[in-house]
Amino acid sequence: MIRPAIEIHDLTVAYREKPVLWDIDAVIPVGSLCAIVGPNGAGKSTLLSAILGTIRPASGWLKIFDKPLDRSEELIGFVPQRESVDWDFPVEVLDVVLMGTYSQLGWFRRPGKAQRDWAMECLEAVGMTDLRHRQVGELSGGQQQRVFIARALAQDTQLILMDEPFAGVDAATEEAIRTVLEDLKKKGRTVVLVHHDLQTIEQFFDHVLLLNLRLVAAGPTSETFTRENLMRTYGGRLTLLDEAAEAVRRIRTGRTRIGRELE
Amino acid sequence: MISPNTLVILLGTTALGTCCGIIGALMLLRRRALLADAIAHSTLPGICIAFLLANSRSVVALGTGALVSALVAAALVAWLPRVSRIRKDAATACVLGVMFGAGIALVGLIQRSGSGGSAAGLDGLLLGRTAGMLRSEALTFGCAAIVMSLIVFSLRKELLVSCFDPRFGTSSRIPTRSIDLLQTSLLAATIVIALPAVGVVLTAALVVIPAASARFWTDRFDSLLRISALLGAGSGILGTLISTSHPNLPAGPVIVLSATGFFVVSLLLAPRRGLLSLHLLARSRSRKRTIRHLLDAILDAQLHGQMQIAIDEIPESAIRTDLRSLKYSVQSGWVRREGDLISLTETGRIRATRARKALEIWREWLTSEASIDRDLIDLDEIEIEKILSPELIDTLQRSIDDREMS
């Protein structure tokens, strides 16, 4: 039996009586790289918030490493959507990464040299040490995303959630994130991320969760990421269906990846 | 000569300005500047009700009334958007209007009911009066400023994360809601303390303006708080000095006008963000662009075998009618001019080739990328070479060459 990192049972989340997630049951095993996939408004980010504990479910429960969420001491790493913060904020790169160490510090204590060194290591992992004193607004979108990733690394948690880390980033950032993900997997960490690019799912992720207000399917990519399930997830949206068809075709033919390099 | 009395007032308003500056910076970073306005205006009904109940103008009674109604206003602003479809800005505006309206109505009622002399004191609350400030009041303000600085200093990291990314804060076990509550309470307290000196109508201005001015001078969280506090204190000092030497001027408006003075100076003169330096930057960019076009046009002619080109053959955009860019290029040794004919010098040719190549590589990079930053479009060759790594430049060059071959 594989140990579950996240166990979701009968989860319903509602904003003002209107359910945005309904009847979710899923298990995400320890050490997996799991993609949450679904159309816009499917409740992907909401599911992350529920796992994080920043919104309260209307019903159902969640367990993180075998403990109910509200009694869990486990800290969860988090990479929010890039658009969720004001990048004009007067703060420099290193300061943002240091936020990842705040939870270990406790009240009133400020990050010291140890935290600073650790934060630099995390910046190194995403190739951003040179830019540590930049104001975050002066970074490109991809670099901002990498700062967020470094901050999550600084949290040094067993479980990390990422909300669309690949959305609108440049090739260098995509590469950096991919390396980070591989490293995390090697270390046995569990990473759950919202992903929108169906083309790359079966190449990066060993687990998928197909979501459209309710759970369409969840499980190992090889069994779950099928044409039927994608049809059920995306319904009649044609362009997406084409994409899905393409992705599925590549599974069948065993091709891994369409070269994206500068064509 | 400054009288001891003025000194007391100065101490008081300096402390006030400091408090306003610090809390204002925090509110600005949370994009809640308008909340300060709503809370300040909402103190009026509380003051009036307290006056009616206690039937006195004692600072404690009126202050308590003000604080209670400030907190009620803050709670309403937070609560309305959560239970209804009203958005935060609309909720803030509603609360401001309703509470201030109620306050004005109550002031009218009190004045007509003939409580006479003491009711006149309520008028003072609208625009503020520093003249009668007691030594004990000034000391209270001083203590408040010290306490507020200490709180903000010791909770720096909690405040930073809950201003920048509250959701991340919550997820890493920082009680962002309590911090939020603390911040709103500090705001309410500051406003209540500032009321007698600056007045209901303008207190919010003293909270918001120094912070807005400070943002022009820095990109750092700590220095923003510091500069904002300094500007607040400065406004307090300047306003007090002006209003004590002109007895007819009410203190509140003068202090706010002083703050506005600092704002205007910041808006115009701040390095990098001020209007003047933005204008100069835009001008130098546009000149660089013109020169680039000029050199490129001559290079183009050279590549077509024409070693010299007549000035009127250069496209208008590359030379401008006043020929300034041409003169500058000649001075810099990039262009040789013989009468109406111009040609590139060796350094000019190297410069033009380099610029052209960088631009081509940059275009290639832009087309190969999914997301483009608007800031990254209009760059010159030096910036382009700084941004792209040498390996990436090689890759891009190869892909350009490949395409040209095929």
Short mmCIF file of N, CA, C and O in Angstrom, two decimals, chain B residues 113-205:
data_model
loop_
_atom_site.label_atom_id
_atom_site.label_comp_id
_atom_site.label_asym_id
_atom_site.label_seq_id
_atom_site.Cartn_x
_atom_site.Cartn_y
_atom_site.Cartn_z
N SER B 113 -29.90 72.46 19.46
CA SER B 113 -30.48 72.17 20.77
C SER B 113 -29.92 73.11 21.83
O SER B 113 -30.28 73.02 22.99
N GLY B 114 -29.01 74.00 21.41
CA GLY B 114 -28.61 75.09 22.29
C GLY B 114 -27.66 74.73 23.38
O GLY B 114 -27.56 75.42 24.40
N SER B 115 -26.91 73.68 23.23
CA SER B 115 -25.87 73.40 24.21
C SER B 115 -24.78 74.46 24.07
O SER B 115 -23.76 74.42 24.74
N GLY B 116 -25.00 75.33 23.11
CA GLY B 116 -24.26 76.58 22.94
C GLY B 116 -22.76 76.47 22.92
O GLY B 116 -22.19 75.88 22.00
N GLY B 117 -22.14 77.06 23.91
CA GLY B 117 -20.70 77.25 23.92
C GLY B 117 -19.91 75.98 23.65
O GLY B 117 -19.01 75.98 22.82
N SER B 118 -20.28 74.91 24.32
CA SER B 118 -19.45 73.72 24.17
C SER B 118 -19.64 73.08 22.79
O SER B 118 -18.75 72.42 22.29
N ALA B 119 -20.82 73.32 22.19
CA ALA B 119 -21.04 72.76 20.85
C ALA B 119 -20.08 73.37 19.85
O ALA B 119 -19.66 72.72 18.91
N ALA B 120 -19.73 74.61 20.07
CA ALA B 120 -18.79 75.27 19.16
C ALA B 120 -17.49 74.48 19.10
O ALA B 120 -16.82 74.44 18.08
N GLY B 121 -17.14 73.82 20.18
CA GLY B 121 -15.94 73.01 20.21
C GLY B 121 -15.98 71.89 19.21
O GLY B 121 -14.96 71.48 18.66
N LEU B 122 -17.18 71.39 18.95
CA LEU B 122 -17.31 70.31 17.98
C LEU B 122 -16.94 70.78 16.59
O LEU B 122 -16.39 70.04 15.80
N ASP B 123 -17.27 72.04 16.29
CA ASP B 123 -16.87 72.59 14.99
C ASP B 123 -15.37 72.48 14.80
O ASP B 123 -14.89 72.15 13.71
N GLY B 124 -14.64 72.73 15.87
CA GLY B 124 -13.18 72.66 15.80
C GLY B 124 -12.71 71.30 15.37
O GLY B 124 -11.67 71.16 14.72
N LEU B 125 -13.48 70.28 15.71
CA LEU B 125 -13.08 68.93 15.35
C LEU B 125 -13.10 68.69 13.85
O LEU B 125 -12.43 67.82 13.34
N LEU B 126 -13.92 69.46 13.15
CA LEU B 126 -14.01 69.25 11.70
C LEU B 126 -12.70 69.63 11.02
O LEU B 126 -12.23 68.92 10.13
N LEU B 127 -12.12 70.76 11.41
CA LEU B 127 -10.92 71.22 10.72
C LEU B 127 -9.66 71.16 11.57
O LEU B 127 -8.56 71.37 11.08
N GLY B 128 -9.81 70.90 12.86
CA GLY B 128 -8.63 70.74 13.69
C GLY B 128 -8.12 72.04 14.27
O GLY B 128 -8.26 73.11 13.68
N ARG B 129 -7.55 71.94 15.47
CA ARG B 129 -7.02 73.12 16.13
C ARG B 129 -5.85 72.67 16.99
O ARG B 129 -5.99 71.78 17.81
N THR B 130 -4.67 73.24 16.76
CA THR B 130 -3.53 72.84 17.57
C THR B 130 -3.25 73.84 18.67
O THR B 130 -2.52 73.54 19.60
N ALA B 131 -3.85 75.05 18.55
CA ALA B 131 -3.48 76.14 19.45
C ALA B 131 -3.59 75.75 20.92
O ALA B 131 -2.72 76.05 21.72
N GLY B 132 -4.64 75.05 21.28
CA GLY B 132 -4.85 74.78 22.69
C GLY B 132 -4.23 73.48 23.18
O GLY B 132 -4.60 72.98 24.24
N MET B 133 -3.30 72.93 22.42
CA MET B 133 -2.77 71.61 22.80
C MET B 133 -2.05 71.65 24.15
O MET B 133 -1.23 72.53 24.42
N LEU B 134 -2.42 70.73 25.01
CA LEU B 134 -1.81 70.70 26.34
C LEU B 134 -0.52 69.89 26.31
O LEU B 134 -0.31 69.05 25.43
N ARG B 135 0.32 70.15 27.32
CA ARG B 135 1.57 69.41 27.42
C ARG B 135 1.28 67.90 27.54
O ARG B 135 1.95 67.08 26.92
N SER B 136 0.24 67.57 28.31
CA SER B 136 -0.06 66.15 28.51
C SER B 136 -0.49 65.49 27.20
O SER B 136 -0.12 64.36 26.89
N GLU B 137 -1.24 66.24 26.39
CA GLU B 137 -1.67 65.70 25.10
C GLU B 137 -0.46 65.44 24.21
O GLU B 137 -0.33 64.38 23.59
N ALA B 138 0.43 66.42 24.17
CA ALA B 138 1.63 66.28 23.33
C ALA B 138 2.43 65.06 23.77
O ALA B 138 2.93 64.30 22.93
N LEU B 139 2.55 64.87 25.09
CA LEU B 139 3.29 63.72 25.58
C LEU B 139 2.62 62.41 25.17
O LEU B 139 3.28 61.45 24.80
N THR B 140 1.27 62.42 25.25
CA THR B 140 0.54 61.23 24.81
C THR B 140 0.85 60.90 23.36
O THR B 140 1.11 59.75 23.00
N PHE B 141 0.84 61.95 22.51
CA PHE B 141 1.14 61.73 21.10
C PHE B 141 2.54 61.15 20.94
O PHE B 141 2.77 60.23 20.16
N GLY B 142 3.48 61.73 21.71
CA GLY B 142 4.85 61.25 21.64
C GLY B 142 4.94 59.77 21.99
O GLY B 142 5.58 58.98 21.28
N CYS B 143 4.26 59.39 23.08
CA CYS B 143 4.27 57.99 23.49
C CYS B 143 3.65 57.12 22.40
O CYS B 143 4.18 56.04 22.07
N ALA B 144 2.53 57.59 21.85
CA ALA B 144 1.85 56.82 20.79
C ALA B 144 2.81 56.57 19.63
O ALA B 144 2.89 55.45 19.10
N ALA B 145 3.56 57.61 19.26
CA ALA B 145 4.49 57.46 18.13
C ALA B 145 5.55 56.42 18.45
O ALA B 145 5.90 55.58 17.61
N ILE B 146 6.06 56.46 19.71
CA ILE B 146 7.10 55.50 20.09
C ILE B 146 6.54 54.08 20.09
O ILE B 146 7.14 53.15 19.53
N VAL B 147 5.35 53.92 20.69
CA VAL B 147 4.73 52.59 20.75
C VAL B 147 4.49 52.05 19.34
O VAL B 147 4.84 50.91 19.01
N MET B 148 3.94 52.91 18.48
CA MET B 148 3.65 52.47 17.12
C MET B 148 4.94 52.06 16.39
O MET B 148 4.99 51.01 15.74
N SER B 149 6.00 52.86 16.55
CA SER B 149 7.26 52.51 15.88
C SER B 149 7.76 51.17 16.38
O SER B 149 8.24 50.33 15.60
N LEU B 150 7.66 50.95 17.71
CA LEU B 150 8.14 49.69 18.27
C LEU B 150 7.35 48.50 17.72
O LEU B 150 7.92 47.48 17.33
N ILE B 151 6.03 48.65 17.69
CA ILE B 151 5.19 47.56 17.18
C ILE B 151 5.57 47.23 15.74
O ILE B 151 5.82 46.08 15.39
N VAL B 152 5.65 48.28 14.92
CA VAL B 152 5.94 48.04 13.50
C VAL B 152 7.34 47.46 13.33
O VAL B 152 7.56 46.56 12.53
N PHE B 153 8.29 47.94 14.16
CA PHE B 153 9.67 47.44 14.06
C PHE B 153 9.71 45.95 14.43
O PHE B 153 10.32 45.15 13.73
N SER B 154 9.03 45.58 15.53
CA SER B 154 9.17 44.19 15.98
C SER B 154 8.32 43.23 15.15
O SER B 154 8.61 42.05 15.09
N LEU B 155 7.29 43.74 14.50
CA LEU B 155 6.46 42.85 13.67
C LEU B 155 6.76 43.03 12.19
O LEU B 155 5.93 42.76 11.34
N ARG B 156 7.97 43.48 11.91
CA ARG B 156 8.30 43.79 10.52
C ARG B 156 7.98 42.65 9.56
O ARG B 156 7.33 42.84 8.54
N LYS B 157 8.42 41.43 9.88
CA LYS B 157 8.25 40.36 8.90
C LYS B 157 6.79 39.96 8.77
O LYS B 157 6.33 39.68 7.67
N GLU B 158 6.06 39.98 9.89
CA GLU B 158 4.64 39.64 9.81
C GLU B 158 3.88 40.67 8.96
O GLU B 158 3.04 40.31 8.14
N LEU B 159 4.20 41.94 9.19
CA LEU B 159 3.53 42.98 8.42
C LEU B 159 3.90 42.89 6.94
O LEU B 159 3.04 43.03 6.07
N LEU B 160 5.18 42.64 6.69
CA LEU B 160 5.63 42.56 5.29
C LEU B 160 4.89 41.47 4.54
O LEU B 160 4.34 41.70 3.46
N VAL B 161 4.83 40.27 5.12
CA VAL B 161 4.21 39.18 4.38
C VAL B 161 2.70 39.38 4.27
O VAL B 161 2.10 39.09 3.24
N SER B 162 2.07 39.95 5.31
CA SER B 162 0.62 40.10 5.16
C SER B 162 0.25 41.26 4.25
O SER B 162 -0.86 41.30 3.73
N CYS B 163 1.16 42.20 4.04
CA CYS B 163 0.89 43.23 3.04
C CYS B 163 1.15 42.71 1.63
O CYS B 163 0.39 42.97 0.72
N PHE B 164 2.25 41.98 1.46
CA PHE B 164 2.66 41.57 0.11
C PHE B 164 1.85 40.39 -0.40
O PHE B 164 1.38 40.39 -1.54
N ASP B 165 1.68 39.37 0.42
CA ASP B 165 1.06 38.14 -0.05
C ASP B 165 0.35 37.44 1.11
O ASP B 165 0.86 36.45 1.63
N PRO B 166 -0.81 37.97 1.53
CA PRO B 166 -1.46 37.45 2.74
C PRO B 166 -1.79 35.96 2.64
O PRO B 166 -1.71 35.24 3.64
N ARG B 167 -2.10 35.48 1.44
CA ARG B 167 -2.48 34.09 1.31
C ARG B 167 -1.27 33.19 1.60
O ARG B 167 -1.39 32.17 2.26
N PHE B 168 -0.12 33.61 1.11
CA PHE B 168 1.09 32.86 1.41
C PHE B 168 1.37 32.90 2.92
O PHE B 168 1.72 31.89 3.52
N GLY B 169 1.15 34.08 3.51
CA GLY B 169 1.36 34.22 4.95
C GLY B 169 0.51 33.23 5.71
O GLY B 169 1.00 32.50 6.58
N THR B 170 -0.79 33.18 5.38
CA THR B 170 -1.69 32.25 6.06
C THR B 170 -1.19 30.82 5.89
O THR B 170 -1.18 30.04 6.84
N SER B 171 -0.74 30.50 4.67
CA SER B 171 -0.33 29.13 4.42
C SER B 171 0.95 28.79 5.18
O SER B 171 1.23 27.63 5.43
N SER B 172 1.75 29.80 5.56
CA SER B 172 2.92 29.45 6.36
C SER B 172 2.73 29.86 7.81
O SER B 172 3.68 30.24 8.49
N ARG B 173 1.48 29.78 8.25
CA ARG B 173 1.17 29.90 9.68
C ARG B 173 1.44 31.26 10.28
O ARG B 173 1.68 31.39 11.48
N ILE B 174 1.46 32.29 9.46
CA ILE B 174 1.51 33.65 10.02
C ILE B 174 0.05 34.08 10.18
O ILE B 174 -0.71 33.98 9.22
N PRO B 175 -0.35 34.51 11.36
CA PRO B 175 -1.76 34.87 11.56
C PRO B 175 -2.11 36.18 10.87
O PRO B 175 -2.28 37.21 11.52
N THR B 176 -2.21 36.14 9.55
CA THR B 176 -2.40 37.38 8.80
C THR B 176 -3.68 38.11 9.18
O THR B 176 -3.74 39.33 9.11
N ARG B 177 -4.67 37.36 9.62
CA ARG B 177 -5.92 38.04 10.00
C ARG B 177 -5.73 38.89 11.24
O ARG B 177 -6.24 40.01 11.31
N SER B 178 -5.01 38.34 12.21
CA SER B 178 -4.76 39.13 13.42
C SER B 178 -3.89 40.34 13.09
O SER B 178 -4.11 41.44 13.61
N ILE B 179 -2.93 40.13 12.22
CA ILE B 179 -2.06 41.25 11.81
C ILE B 179 -2.91 42.32 11.14
O ILE B 179 -2.75 43.51 11.39
N ASP B 180 -3.83 41.86 10.31
CA ASP B 180 -4.75 42.73 9.63
C ASP B 180 -5.56 43.56 10.63
O ASP B 180 -5.68 44.78 10.51
N LEU B 181 -6.07 42.86 11.63
CA LEU B 181 -6.87 43.50 12.67
C LEU B 181 -6.03 44.52 13.42
O LEU B 181 -6.46 45.64 13.68
N LEU B 182 -4.78 44.11 13.74
CA LEU B 182 -3.87 45.00 14.44
C LEU B 182 -3.65 46.27 13.63
O LEU B 182 -3.70 47.39 14.14
N GLN B 183 -3.42 46.06 12.33
CA GLN B 183 -3.13 47.21 11.46
C GLN B 183 -4.32 48.16 11.41
O GLN B 183 -4.16 49.37 11.50
N THR B 184 -5.53 47.59 11.29
CA THR B 184 -6.72 48.44 11.26
C THR B 184 -6.90 49.16 12.59
O THR B 184 -7.28 50.34 12.62
N SER B 185 -6.63 48.47 13.69
CA SER B 185 -6.76 49.12 15.00
C SER B 185 -5.76 50.26 15.14
O SER B 185 -6.09 51.33 15.66
N LEU B 186 -4.52 50.02 14.69
CA LEU B 186 -3.52 51.08 14.74
C LEU B 186 -3.98 52.28 13.93
O LEU B 186 -3.83 53.43 14.34
N LEU B 187 -4.59 51.99 12.76
CA LEU B 187 -5.10 53.07 11.92
C LEU B 187 -6.17 53.86 12.66
O LEU B 187 -6.14 55.09 12.72
N ALA B 188 -7.12 53.12 13.26
CA ALA B 188 -8.21 53.79 13.97
C ALA B 188 -7.65 54.62 15.12
O ALA B 188 -8.05 55.79 15.30
N ALA B 189 -6.72 54.05 15.87
CA ALA B 189 -6.14 54.77 17.00
C ALA B 189 -5.44 56.04 16.52
O ALA B 189 -5.62 57.12 17.08
N THR B 190 -4.63 55.90 15.46
CA THR B 190 -3.92 57.06 14.93
C THR B 190 -4.88 58.16 14.55
O THR B 190 -4.69 59.34 14.87
N ILE B 191 -5.94 57.76 13.85
CA ILE B 191 -6.89 58.76 13.39
C ILE B 191 -7.55 59.47 14.56
O ILE B 191 -7.67 60.69 14.59
N VAL B 192 -7.94 58.68 15.57
CA VAL B 192 -8.60 59.28 16.73
C VAL B 192 -7.66 60.25 17.43
O VAL B 192 -8.06 61.34 17.83
N ILE B 193 -6.40 59.86 17.54
CA ILE B 193 -5.44 60.75 18.19
C ILE B 193 -5.23 62.03 17.38
O ILE B 193 -5.10 63.12 17.92
N ALA B 194 -5.23 61.86 16.06
CA ALA B 194 -4.93 63.01 15.20
C ALA B 194 -6.11 63.96 15.06
O ALA B 194 -5.93 65.12 14.68
N LEU B 195 -7.32 63.48 15.36
CA LEU B 195 -8.52 64.28 15.12
C LEU B 195 -8.47 65.70 15.69
O LEU B 195 -8.72 66.65 14.96
N PRO B 196 -8.16 65.86 16.99
CA PRO B 196 -8.25 67.22 17.54
C PRO B 196 -7.32 68.19 16.83
O PRO B 196 -7.65 69.36 16.67
N ALA B 197 -6.17 67.71 16.36
CA ALA B 197 -5.22 68.61 15.73
C ALA B 197 -5.52 68.84 14.26
O ALA B 197 -5.41 69.95 13.76
N VAL B 198 -5.86 67.78 13.53
CA VAL B 198 -6.00 67.91 12.09
C VAL B 198 -7.46 67.95 11.65
O VAL B 198 -7.79 68.47 10.59
N GLY B 199 -8.36 67.37 12.43
CA GLY B 199 -9.77 67.46 12.10
C GLY B 199 -10.28 66.27 11.31
O GLY B 199 -9.52 65.58 10.63
N VAL B 200 -11.59 66.04 11.44
CA VAL B 200 -12.22 64.88 10.82
C VAL B 200 -12.00 64.84 9.31
O VAL B 200 -11.69 63.81 8.71
N VAL B 201 -12.13 66.02 8.68
CA VAL B 201 -12.14 66.05 7.22
C VAL B 201 -10.77 65.70 6.62
O VAL B 201 -10.68 65.06 5.59
N LEU B 202 -9.70 66.13 7.32
CA LEU B 202 -8.39 66.05 6.66
C LEU B 202 -7.42 65.03 7.25
O LEU B 202 -6.32 64.84 6.73
N THR B 203 -7.81 64.37 8.33
CA THR B 203 -6.88 63.41 8.93
C THR B 203 -6.43 62.35 7.93
O THR B 203 -5.25 62.00 7.86
N ALA B 204 -7.38 61.87 7.14
CA ALA B 204 -7.04 60.82 6.17
C ALA B 204 -5.97 61.31 5.21
O ALA B 204 -5.08 60.55 4.82
N ALA B 205 -6.03 62.61 4.88
CA ALA B 205 -5.03 63.15 3.96
C ALA B 205 -3.64 63.03 4.58
O ALA B 205 -2.67 62.69 3.91
#
